[in-house]
Coordinates of C-alpha atoms and ligand atoms in Angstrom, one line a residue:
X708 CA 14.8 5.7 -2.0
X709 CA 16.0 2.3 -3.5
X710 CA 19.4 2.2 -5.2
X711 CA 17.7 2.3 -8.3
X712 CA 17.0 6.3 -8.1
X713 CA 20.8 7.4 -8.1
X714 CA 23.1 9.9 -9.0
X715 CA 24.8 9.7 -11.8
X716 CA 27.4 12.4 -13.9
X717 CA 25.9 14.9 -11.5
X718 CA 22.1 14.3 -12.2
X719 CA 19.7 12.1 -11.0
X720 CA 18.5 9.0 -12.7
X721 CA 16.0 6.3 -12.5
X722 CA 17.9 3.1 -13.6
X723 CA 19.9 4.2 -16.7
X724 CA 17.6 7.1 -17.8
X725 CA 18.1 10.4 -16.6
X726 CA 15.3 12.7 -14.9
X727 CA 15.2 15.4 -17.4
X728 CA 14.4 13.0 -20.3
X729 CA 11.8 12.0 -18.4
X730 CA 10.5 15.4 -17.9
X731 CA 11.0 16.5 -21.4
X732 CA 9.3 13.5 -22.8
X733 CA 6.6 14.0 -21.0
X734 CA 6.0 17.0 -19.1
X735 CA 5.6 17.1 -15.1
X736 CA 4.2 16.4 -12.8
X737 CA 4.6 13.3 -13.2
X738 CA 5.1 9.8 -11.4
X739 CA 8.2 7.9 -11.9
X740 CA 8.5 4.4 -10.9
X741 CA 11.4 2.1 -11.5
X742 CA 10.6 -1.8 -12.7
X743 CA 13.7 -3.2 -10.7
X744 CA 13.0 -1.1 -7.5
X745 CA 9.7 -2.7 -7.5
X746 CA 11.1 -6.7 -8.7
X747 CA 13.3 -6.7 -5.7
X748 CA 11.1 -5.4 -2.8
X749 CA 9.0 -8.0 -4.2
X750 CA 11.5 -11.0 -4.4
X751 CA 13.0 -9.5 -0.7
X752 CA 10.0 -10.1 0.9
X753 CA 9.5 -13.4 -0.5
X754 CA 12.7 -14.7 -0.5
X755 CA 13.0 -14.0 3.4
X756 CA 10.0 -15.6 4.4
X757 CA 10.8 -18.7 2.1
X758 CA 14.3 -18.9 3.9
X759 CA 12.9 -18.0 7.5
X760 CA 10.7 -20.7 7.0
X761 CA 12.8 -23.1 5.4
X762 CA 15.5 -22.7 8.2
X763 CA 12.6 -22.7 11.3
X764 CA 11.2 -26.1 9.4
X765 CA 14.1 -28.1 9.7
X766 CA 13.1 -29.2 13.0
X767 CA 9.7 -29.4 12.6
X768 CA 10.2 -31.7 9.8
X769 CA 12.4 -34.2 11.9
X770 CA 10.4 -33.9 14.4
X771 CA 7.9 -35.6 11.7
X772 CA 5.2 -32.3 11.0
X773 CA 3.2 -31.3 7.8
X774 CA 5.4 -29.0 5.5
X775 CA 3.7 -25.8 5.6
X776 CA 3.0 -24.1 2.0
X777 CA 5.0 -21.2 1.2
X778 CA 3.3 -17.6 2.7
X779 CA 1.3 -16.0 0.0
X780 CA 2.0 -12.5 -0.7
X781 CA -1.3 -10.4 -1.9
X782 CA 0.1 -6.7 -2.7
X783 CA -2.6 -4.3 -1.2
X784 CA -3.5 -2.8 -4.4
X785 CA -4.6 0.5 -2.5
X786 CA -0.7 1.4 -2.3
X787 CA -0.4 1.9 -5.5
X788 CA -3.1 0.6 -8.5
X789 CA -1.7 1.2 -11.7
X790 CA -2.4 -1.5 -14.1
X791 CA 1.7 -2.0 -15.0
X792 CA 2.3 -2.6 -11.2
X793 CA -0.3 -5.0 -10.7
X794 CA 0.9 -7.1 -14.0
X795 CA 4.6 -7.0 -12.6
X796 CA 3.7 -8.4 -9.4
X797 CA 1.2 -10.8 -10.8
X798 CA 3.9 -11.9 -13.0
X799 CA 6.1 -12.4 -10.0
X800 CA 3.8 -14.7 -8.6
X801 CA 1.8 -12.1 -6.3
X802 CA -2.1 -12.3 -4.7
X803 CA -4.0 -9.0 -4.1
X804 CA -5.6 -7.7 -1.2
X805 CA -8.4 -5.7 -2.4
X806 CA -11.1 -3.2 -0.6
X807 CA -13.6 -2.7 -3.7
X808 CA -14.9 -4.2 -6.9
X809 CA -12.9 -1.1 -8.6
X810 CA -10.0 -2.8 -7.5
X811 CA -10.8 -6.5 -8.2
X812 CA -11.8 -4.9 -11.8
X813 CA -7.8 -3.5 -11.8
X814 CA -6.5 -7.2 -10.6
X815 CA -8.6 -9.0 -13.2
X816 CA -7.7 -6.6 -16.1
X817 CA -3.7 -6.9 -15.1
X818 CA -3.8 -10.9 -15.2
X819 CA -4.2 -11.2 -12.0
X820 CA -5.7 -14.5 -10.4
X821 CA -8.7 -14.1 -8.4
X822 CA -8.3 -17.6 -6.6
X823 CA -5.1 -15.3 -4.9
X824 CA -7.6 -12.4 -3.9
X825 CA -8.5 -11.4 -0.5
X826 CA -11.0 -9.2 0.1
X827 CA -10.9 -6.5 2.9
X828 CA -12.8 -3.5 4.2
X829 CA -15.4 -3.2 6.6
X830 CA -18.2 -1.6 3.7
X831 CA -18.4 -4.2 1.2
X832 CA -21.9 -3.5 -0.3
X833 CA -24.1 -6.5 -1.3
X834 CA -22.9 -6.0 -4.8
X835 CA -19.4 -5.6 -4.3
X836 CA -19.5 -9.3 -2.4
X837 CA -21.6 -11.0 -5.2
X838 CA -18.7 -10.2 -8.0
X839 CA -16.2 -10.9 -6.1
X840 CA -18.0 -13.7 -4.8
X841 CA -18.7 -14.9 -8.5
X842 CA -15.1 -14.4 -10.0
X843 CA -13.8 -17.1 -7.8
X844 CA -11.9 -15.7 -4.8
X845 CA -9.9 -16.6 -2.2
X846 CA -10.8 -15.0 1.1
X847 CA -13.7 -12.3 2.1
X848 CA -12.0 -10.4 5.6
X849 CA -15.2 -10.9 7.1
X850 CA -15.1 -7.4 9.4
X851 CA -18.8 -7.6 11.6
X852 CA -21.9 -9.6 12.2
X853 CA -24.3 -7.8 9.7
X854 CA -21.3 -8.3 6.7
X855 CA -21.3 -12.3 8.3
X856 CA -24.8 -12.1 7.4
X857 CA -25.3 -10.0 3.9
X858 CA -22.4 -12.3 3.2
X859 CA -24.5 -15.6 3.6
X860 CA -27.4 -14.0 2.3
X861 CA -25.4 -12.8 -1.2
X862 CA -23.9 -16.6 -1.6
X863 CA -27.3 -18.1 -0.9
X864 CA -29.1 -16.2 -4.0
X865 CA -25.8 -17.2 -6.1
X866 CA -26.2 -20.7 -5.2
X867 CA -22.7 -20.3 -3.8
X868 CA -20.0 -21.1 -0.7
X869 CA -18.0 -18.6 0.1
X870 CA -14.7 -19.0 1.6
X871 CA -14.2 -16.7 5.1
X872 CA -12.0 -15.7 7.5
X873 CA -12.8 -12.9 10.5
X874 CA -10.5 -10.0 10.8
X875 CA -9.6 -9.5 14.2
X876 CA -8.5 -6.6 16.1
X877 CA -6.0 -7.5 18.2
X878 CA -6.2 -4.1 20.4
X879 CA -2.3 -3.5 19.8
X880 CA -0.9 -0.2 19.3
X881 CA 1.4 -0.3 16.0
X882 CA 2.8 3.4 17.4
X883 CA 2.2 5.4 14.0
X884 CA 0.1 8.2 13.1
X885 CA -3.7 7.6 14.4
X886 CA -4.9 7.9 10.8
X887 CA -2.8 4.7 9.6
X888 CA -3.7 2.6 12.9
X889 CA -6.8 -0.1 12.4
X890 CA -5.7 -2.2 15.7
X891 CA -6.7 -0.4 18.4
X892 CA -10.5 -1.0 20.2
X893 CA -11.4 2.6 18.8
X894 CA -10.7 1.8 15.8
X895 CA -13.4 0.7 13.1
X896 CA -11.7 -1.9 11.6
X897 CA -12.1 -5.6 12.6
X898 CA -13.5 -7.7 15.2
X899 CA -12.6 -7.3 18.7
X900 CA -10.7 -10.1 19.6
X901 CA -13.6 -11.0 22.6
X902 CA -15.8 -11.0 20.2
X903 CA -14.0 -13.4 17.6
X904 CA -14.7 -16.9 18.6
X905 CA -18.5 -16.2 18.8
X906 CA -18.3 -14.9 15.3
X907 CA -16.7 -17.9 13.9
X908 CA -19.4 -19.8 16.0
X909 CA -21.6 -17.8 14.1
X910 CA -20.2 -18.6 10.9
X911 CA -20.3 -22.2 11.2
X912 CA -23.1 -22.0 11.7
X913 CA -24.0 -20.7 8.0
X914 CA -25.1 -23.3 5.1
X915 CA -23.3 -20.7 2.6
X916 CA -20.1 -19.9 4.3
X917 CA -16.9 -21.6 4.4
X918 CA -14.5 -21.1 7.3
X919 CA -10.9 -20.6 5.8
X920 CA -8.8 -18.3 7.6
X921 CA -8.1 -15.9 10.2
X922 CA -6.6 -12.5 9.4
X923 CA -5.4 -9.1 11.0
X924 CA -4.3 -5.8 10.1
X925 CA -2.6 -3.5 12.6
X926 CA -1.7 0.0 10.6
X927 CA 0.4 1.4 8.2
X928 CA 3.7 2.6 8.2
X929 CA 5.5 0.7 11.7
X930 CA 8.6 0.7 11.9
X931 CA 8.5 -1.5 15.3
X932 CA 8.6 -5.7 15.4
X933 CA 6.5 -5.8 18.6
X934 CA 3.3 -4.5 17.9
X935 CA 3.5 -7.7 15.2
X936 CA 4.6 -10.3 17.5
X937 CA 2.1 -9.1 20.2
X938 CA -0.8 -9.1 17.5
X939 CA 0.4 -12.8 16.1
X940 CA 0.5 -13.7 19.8
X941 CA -2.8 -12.9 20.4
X942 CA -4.1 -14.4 16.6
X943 CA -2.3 -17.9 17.1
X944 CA -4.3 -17.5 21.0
X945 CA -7.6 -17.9 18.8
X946 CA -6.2 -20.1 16.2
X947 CA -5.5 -22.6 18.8
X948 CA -9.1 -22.0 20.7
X949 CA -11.0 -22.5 17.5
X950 CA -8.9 -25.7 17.0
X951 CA -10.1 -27.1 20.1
X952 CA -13.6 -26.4 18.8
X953 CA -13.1 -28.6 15.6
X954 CA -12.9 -25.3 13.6
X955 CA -9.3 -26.3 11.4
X956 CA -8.4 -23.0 9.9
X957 CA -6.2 -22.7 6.5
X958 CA -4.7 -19.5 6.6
X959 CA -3.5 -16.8 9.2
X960 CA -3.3 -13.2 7.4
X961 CA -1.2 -11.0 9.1
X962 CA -2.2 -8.2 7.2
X963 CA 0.6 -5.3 5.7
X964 CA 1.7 -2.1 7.8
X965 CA 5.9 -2.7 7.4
X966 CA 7.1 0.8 7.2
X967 CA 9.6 1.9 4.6
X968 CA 12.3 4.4 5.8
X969 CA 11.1 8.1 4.2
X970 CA 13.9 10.0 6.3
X971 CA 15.2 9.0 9.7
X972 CA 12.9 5.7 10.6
X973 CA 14.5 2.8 11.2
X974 CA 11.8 0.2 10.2
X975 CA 12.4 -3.5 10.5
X976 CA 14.2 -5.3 8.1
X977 CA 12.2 -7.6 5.9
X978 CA 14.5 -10.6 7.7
X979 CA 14.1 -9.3 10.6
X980 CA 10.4 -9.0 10.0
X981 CA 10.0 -12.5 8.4
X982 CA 12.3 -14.3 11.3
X983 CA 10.3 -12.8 14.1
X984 CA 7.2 -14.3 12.4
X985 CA 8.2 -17.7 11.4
X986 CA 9.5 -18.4 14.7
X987 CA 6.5 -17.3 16.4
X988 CA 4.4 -18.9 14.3
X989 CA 6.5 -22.4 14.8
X990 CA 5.3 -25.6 12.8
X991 CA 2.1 -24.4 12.4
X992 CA 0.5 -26.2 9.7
X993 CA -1.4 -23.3 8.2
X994 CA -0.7 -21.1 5.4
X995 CA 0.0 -17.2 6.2
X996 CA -0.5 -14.2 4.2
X997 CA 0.6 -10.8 3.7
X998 CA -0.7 -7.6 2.8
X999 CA 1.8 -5.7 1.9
X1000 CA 1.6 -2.2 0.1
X1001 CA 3.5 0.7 1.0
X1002 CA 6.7 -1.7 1.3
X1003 CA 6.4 -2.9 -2.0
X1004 CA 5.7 0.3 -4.0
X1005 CA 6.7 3.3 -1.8
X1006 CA 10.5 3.8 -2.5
X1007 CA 10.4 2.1 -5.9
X1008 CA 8.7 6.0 -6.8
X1009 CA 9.5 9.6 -7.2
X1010 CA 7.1 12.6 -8.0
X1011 CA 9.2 14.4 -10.9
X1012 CA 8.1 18.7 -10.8
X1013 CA 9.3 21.8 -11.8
X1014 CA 9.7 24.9 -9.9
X1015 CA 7.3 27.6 -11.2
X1016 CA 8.3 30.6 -9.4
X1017 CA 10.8 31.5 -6.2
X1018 CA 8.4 33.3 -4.1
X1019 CA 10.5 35.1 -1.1
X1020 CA 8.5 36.2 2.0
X1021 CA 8.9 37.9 5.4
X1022 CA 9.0 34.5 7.1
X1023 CA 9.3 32.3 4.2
X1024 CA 11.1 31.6 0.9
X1025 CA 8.3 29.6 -1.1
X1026 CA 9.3 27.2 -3.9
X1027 CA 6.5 26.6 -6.0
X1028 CA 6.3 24.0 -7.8
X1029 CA 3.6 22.4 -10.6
X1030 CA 2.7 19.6 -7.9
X1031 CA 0.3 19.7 -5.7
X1032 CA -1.4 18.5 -2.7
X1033 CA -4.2 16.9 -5.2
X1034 CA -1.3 15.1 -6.6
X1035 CA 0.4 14.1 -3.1
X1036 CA -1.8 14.8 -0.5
X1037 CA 0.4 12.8 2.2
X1038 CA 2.4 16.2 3.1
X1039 CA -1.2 17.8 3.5
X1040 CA -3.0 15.2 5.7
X1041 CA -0.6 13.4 7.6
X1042 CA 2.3 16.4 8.0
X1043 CA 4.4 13.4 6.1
X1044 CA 7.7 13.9 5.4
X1045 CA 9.1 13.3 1.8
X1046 CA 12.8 13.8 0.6
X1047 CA 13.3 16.5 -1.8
X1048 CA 16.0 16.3 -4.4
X1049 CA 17.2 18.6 -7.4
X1050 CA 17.5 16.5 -10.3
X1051 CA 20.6 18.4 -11.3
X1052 CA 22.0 19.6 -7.6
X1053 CA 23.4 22.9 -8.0
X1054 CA 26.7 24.5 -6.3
X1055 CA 26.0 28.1 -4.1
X1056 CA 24.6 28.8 -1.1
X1057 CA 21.2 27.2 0.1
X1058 CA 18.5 29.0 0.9
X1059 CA 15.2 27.7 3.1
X1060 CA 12.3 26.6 1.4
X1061 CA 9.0 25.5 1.8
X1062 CA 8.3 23.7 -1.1
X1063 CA 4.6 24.3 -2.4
X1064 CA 2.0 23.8 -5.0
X1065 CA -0.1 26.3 -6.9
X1066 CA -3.8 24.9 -5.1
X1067 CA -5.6 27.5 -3.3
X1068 CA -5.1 26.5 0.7
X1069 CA -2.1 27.0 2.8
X1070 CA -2.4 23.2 3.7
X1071 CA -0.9 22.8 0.4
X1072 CA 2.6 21.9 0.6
X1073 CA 4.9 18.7 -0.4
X1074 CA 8.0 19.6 1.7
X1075 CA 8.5 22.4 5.0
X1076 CA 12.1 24.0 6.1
X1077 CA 14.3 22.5 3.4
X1078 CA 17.7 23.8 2.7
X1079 CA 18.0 23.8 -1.2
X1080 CA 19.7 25.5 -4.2
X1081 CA 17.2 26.3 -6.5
X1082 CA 16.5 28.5 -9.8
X1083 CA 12.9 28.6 -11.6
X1084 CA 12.8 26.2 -14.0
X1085 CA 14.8 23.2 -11.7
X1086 CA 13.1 20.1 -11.9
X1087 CA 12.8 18.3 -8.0
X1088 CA 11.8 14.8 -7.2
X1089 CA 10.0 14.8 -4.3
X1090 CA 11.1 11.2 -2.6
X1091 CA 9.2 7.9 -2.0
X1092 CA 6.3 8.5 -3.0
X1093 CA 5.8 5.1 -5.1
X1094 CA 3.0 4.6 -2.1
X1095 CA -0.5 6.0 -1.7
X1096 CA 1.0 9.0 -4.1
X1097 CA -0.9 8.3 -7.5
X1098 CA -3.7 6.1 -5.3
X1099 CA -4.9 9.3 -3.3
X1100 CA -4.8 11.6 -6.3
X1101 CA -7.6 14.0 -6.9
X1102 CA -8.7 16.5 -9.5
X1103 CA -8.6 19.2 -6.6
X1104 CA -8.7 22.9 -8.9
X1105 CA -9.2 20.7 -12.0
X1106 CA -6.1 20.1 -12.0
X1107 CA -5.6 16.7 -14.5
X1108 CA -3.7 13.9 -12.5
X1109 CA -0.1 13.5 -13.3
X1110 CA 1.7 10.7 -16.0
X1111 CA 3.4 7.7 -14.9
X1112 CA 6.2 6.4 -16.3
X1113 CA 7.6 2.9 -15.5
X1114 CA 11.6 2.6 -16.2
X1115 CA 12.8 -0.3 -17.1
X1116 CA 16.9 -0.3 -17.8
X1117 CA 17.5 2.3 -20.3
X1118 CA 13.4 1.9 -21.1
X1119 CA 10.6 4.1 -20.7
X1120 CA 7.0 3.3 -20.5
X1121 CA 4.3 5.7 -20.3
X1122 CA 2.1 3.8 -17.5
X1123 CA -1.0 6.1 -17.2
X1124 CA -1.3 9.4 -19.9
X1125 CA -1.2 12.5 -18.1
X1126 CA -5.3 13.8 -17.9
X1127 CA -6.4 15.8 -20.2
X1128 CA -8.6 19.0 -19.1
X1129 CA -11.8 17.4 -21.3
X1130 CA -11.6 14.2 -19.2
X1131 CA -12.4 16.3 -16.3
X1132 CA -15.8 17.3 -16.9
X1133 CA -16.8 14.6 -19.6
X1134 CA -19.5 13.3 -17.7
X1135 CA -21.2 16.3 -16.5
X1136 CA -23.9 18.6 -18.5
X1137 CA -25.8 21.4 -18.1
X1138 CA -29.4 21.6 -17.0
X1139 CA -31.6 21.7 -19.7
Ligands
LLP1403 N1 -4.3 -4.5 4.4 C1 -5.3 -3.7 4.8 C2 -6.5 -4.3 5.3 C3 -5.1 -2.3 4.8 O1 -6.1 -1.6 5.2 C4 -3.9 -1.8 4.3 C5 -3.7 -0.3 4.3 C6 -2.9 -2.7 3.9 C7 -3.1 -4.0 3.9 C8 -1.5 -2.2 3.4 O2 -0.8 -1.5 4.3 P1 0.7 -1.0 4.0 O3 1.5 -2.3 3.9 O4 0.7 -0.3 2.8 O5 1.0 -0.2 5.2 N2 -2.7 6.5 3.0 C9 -1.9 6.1 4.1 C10 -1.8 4.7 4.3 C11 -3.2 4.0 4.5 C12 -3.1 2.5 4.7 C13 -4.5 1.9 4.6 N3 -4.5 0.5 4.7 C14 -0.5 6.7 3.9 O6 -0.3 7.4 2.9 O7 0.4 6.6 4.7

């Protein structure tokens, strides 16, 4: 977790606000995000591209070259959507990558500026491209032929040019779990690579389309540099072949994926990360472009709970708790590991624990084998979960979706009101 989750007079506290107030304001489950957790992984990133750049520029500009704009980071909204995030980071100076119009309607209702949107996803429906098309955007990830085409098609009934770039697939394996990995020939994201310069043929080809940029997107969650350098490698390989062609591109997205540490990983430093890059990329006169999510957002958050009951079993002791896999279904679909920690750590003897929630399937658990000191009533907070916690939220057992709470010094703001049973079923009716 970031420093800003600490202990403090033997309880755990989010900046200078303690857990349990939390709770007792507002009940659990609920999400709890800190506002300078989520500043600085924003200003990091930033600030170490801006120096890796600045630093690999000095010879370029003796050596007479264009000076290259500053990278644009667009936060992949997906990581986490809530409108309070989305204002801090517009605030900060952010773009948004985006995969719907739901999304775009988020960006736009936080401030956000649509000229720093890019749009990804390989299902963008006809009306998805026409509003995102008419608010003014910056890029449309331009994924297959037919999406080439319904593109052209929606701009020409607008009476409008829309600016492109073709996501490649740069068939490199980012070694993470084969639900997060979009690089690989078998997955569906993308172009393959083989495939790209006839695409871009295909796109100059079109009265309605503007050629802008080139992007990529390799996975989620790597915590290795060389699955990034082989895929700009193999990007900069087209960049320079489309050059040749007279096709002068403005941006190179390298998509998000940097991994954030959850328990043992070792993930690249954001230095590390932006130093590698820069000095691939060299004097390069176009712009790049993150997508960055999970790093932003994952250990800027906690899931606060309470246990319900200690449940002991032949095999198992069960803690269960008042999350659930509907509120943090990482655990449940990707075996993911989060930290759990009391809020107010006990002294005694631990006991094993499988930490669980109260929804009806065995694949329902947050946390497996943990060693913990715990009495019913304990509040937890299950670790990093800032990231694709909240975003991948259900009503699973009509079970209302959890508060978030944004702290902010010795502040608390109530994000998103927990959900309250009504909302469930408000748009549903009987047969008549
Ligand atoms: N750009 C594109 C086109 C993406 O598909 C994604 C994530 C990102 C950027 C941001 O990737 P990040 O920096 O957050 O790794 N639910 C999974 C993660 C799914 C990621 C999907 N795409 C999880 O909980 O681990």
């Amino acid at each position: 977790m970031d420093a800003m989750f600490h202990l403090r007079g033997g309880a755990l506290h989010v900046e200078d606000v303690p857990l349990q107030a939390i709770a007792e304001r507002f009940g659990t489950p609920t999400y709890v995000y800190s506002r300078a957790a989520l500043t600085g992984a924003y200003r990091a990133f930033e600030s170490a591209f801006r120096s890796a750049f600045e630093s690999a520029l000095v010879p370029a500009r003796a050596a007479g070259a264009a000076r290259a704009r500053p990278p644009l980071v667009c936060y992949a909204v997906k990581a986490n959507p809530n409108l309070a995030i989305l204002n801090l980071f517009a605030r900060l100076g952010s773009g948004f990558d985006i995969v719907s119009a739901g999304e775009l309607a988020r960006v736009v209702a936080a401030g956000g500026a649509p000229s720093r949107v890019v749009f990804s996803g390989v299902g963008k429906s006809a009306a998805e491209l026409k509003v995102a098309l008419e608010a003014g955007i910056l890029c449309f990830n331009i994924e297959s032929i037919p999406e080439l085409h319904r593109l052209e098609q929606v701009a020409g009934a607008c009476g409008r040019v829309a600016p492109v770039s073709i996501r490649v697939n740069p068939d490199v394996n980012p070694n993470t779990h084969p639900y997060i990995t979009t690089g690989l020939n078998e997955n569906k994201f993308g172009v393959n690579h083989h495939d790209a310069l006839a695409l871009y043929r295909a796109a100059r080809g079109c009265r309605h389309l503007r050629i802008t940029g080139i992007d990529c997107h390799i996975g989620s969650q790597i915590t290795e540099i060389a699955p990034y350098a082989d895929a700009l490698e193999r990007i900069l390989e087209l960049v320079d072949q489309l050059a040749a062609e007279g096709i002068v591109l403005e941006h190179v997205d390298l998509g998000g994926g940097l991994g954030i540490r959850y328990s043992e990983e070792c993930p690249p430093s954001v230095d590390e990360y932006a130093a590698t890059i820069t000095r691939i990329f060299g004097a390069r006169p176009q712009r790049l472009v993150f997508e960055p999510g999970r790093l932003m957002v994952g250990n800027a958050g906690l899931l606060l709970t309470r246990v319900e009951y200690l449940k002991p079993g032949p095999v198992k002791n069960f803690a269960i708790v008042d999350a659930a896999m509907n509120d943090l279904m990482r655990p449940a679909l990707y075996e993911a590991y989060h930290e759990v920690l009391p809020v107010v750590p006990r002294a005694g003897d631990a006991c094993w624990y499988d930490v669980v929630g109260p929804v009806c399937e065995s694949g329902d658990w947050l946390a497996r084998n943990r060693a913990l000191v715990l009495e019913e009533g304990d509040l937890l907070a299950i670790a990093s979960a800032g990231a694709y916690g909240m975003s991948m939220s259900s009503n699973y057992n009509t079970r209302p979706r959890a508060a978030e709470v944004m702290v902010d010094g010795a502040n608390l703001h109530e994000v998103r009101a927990r959900e309250r049973i009504e909302q469930l079923f408000e748009g549903e009716s009987l047969l008549p």
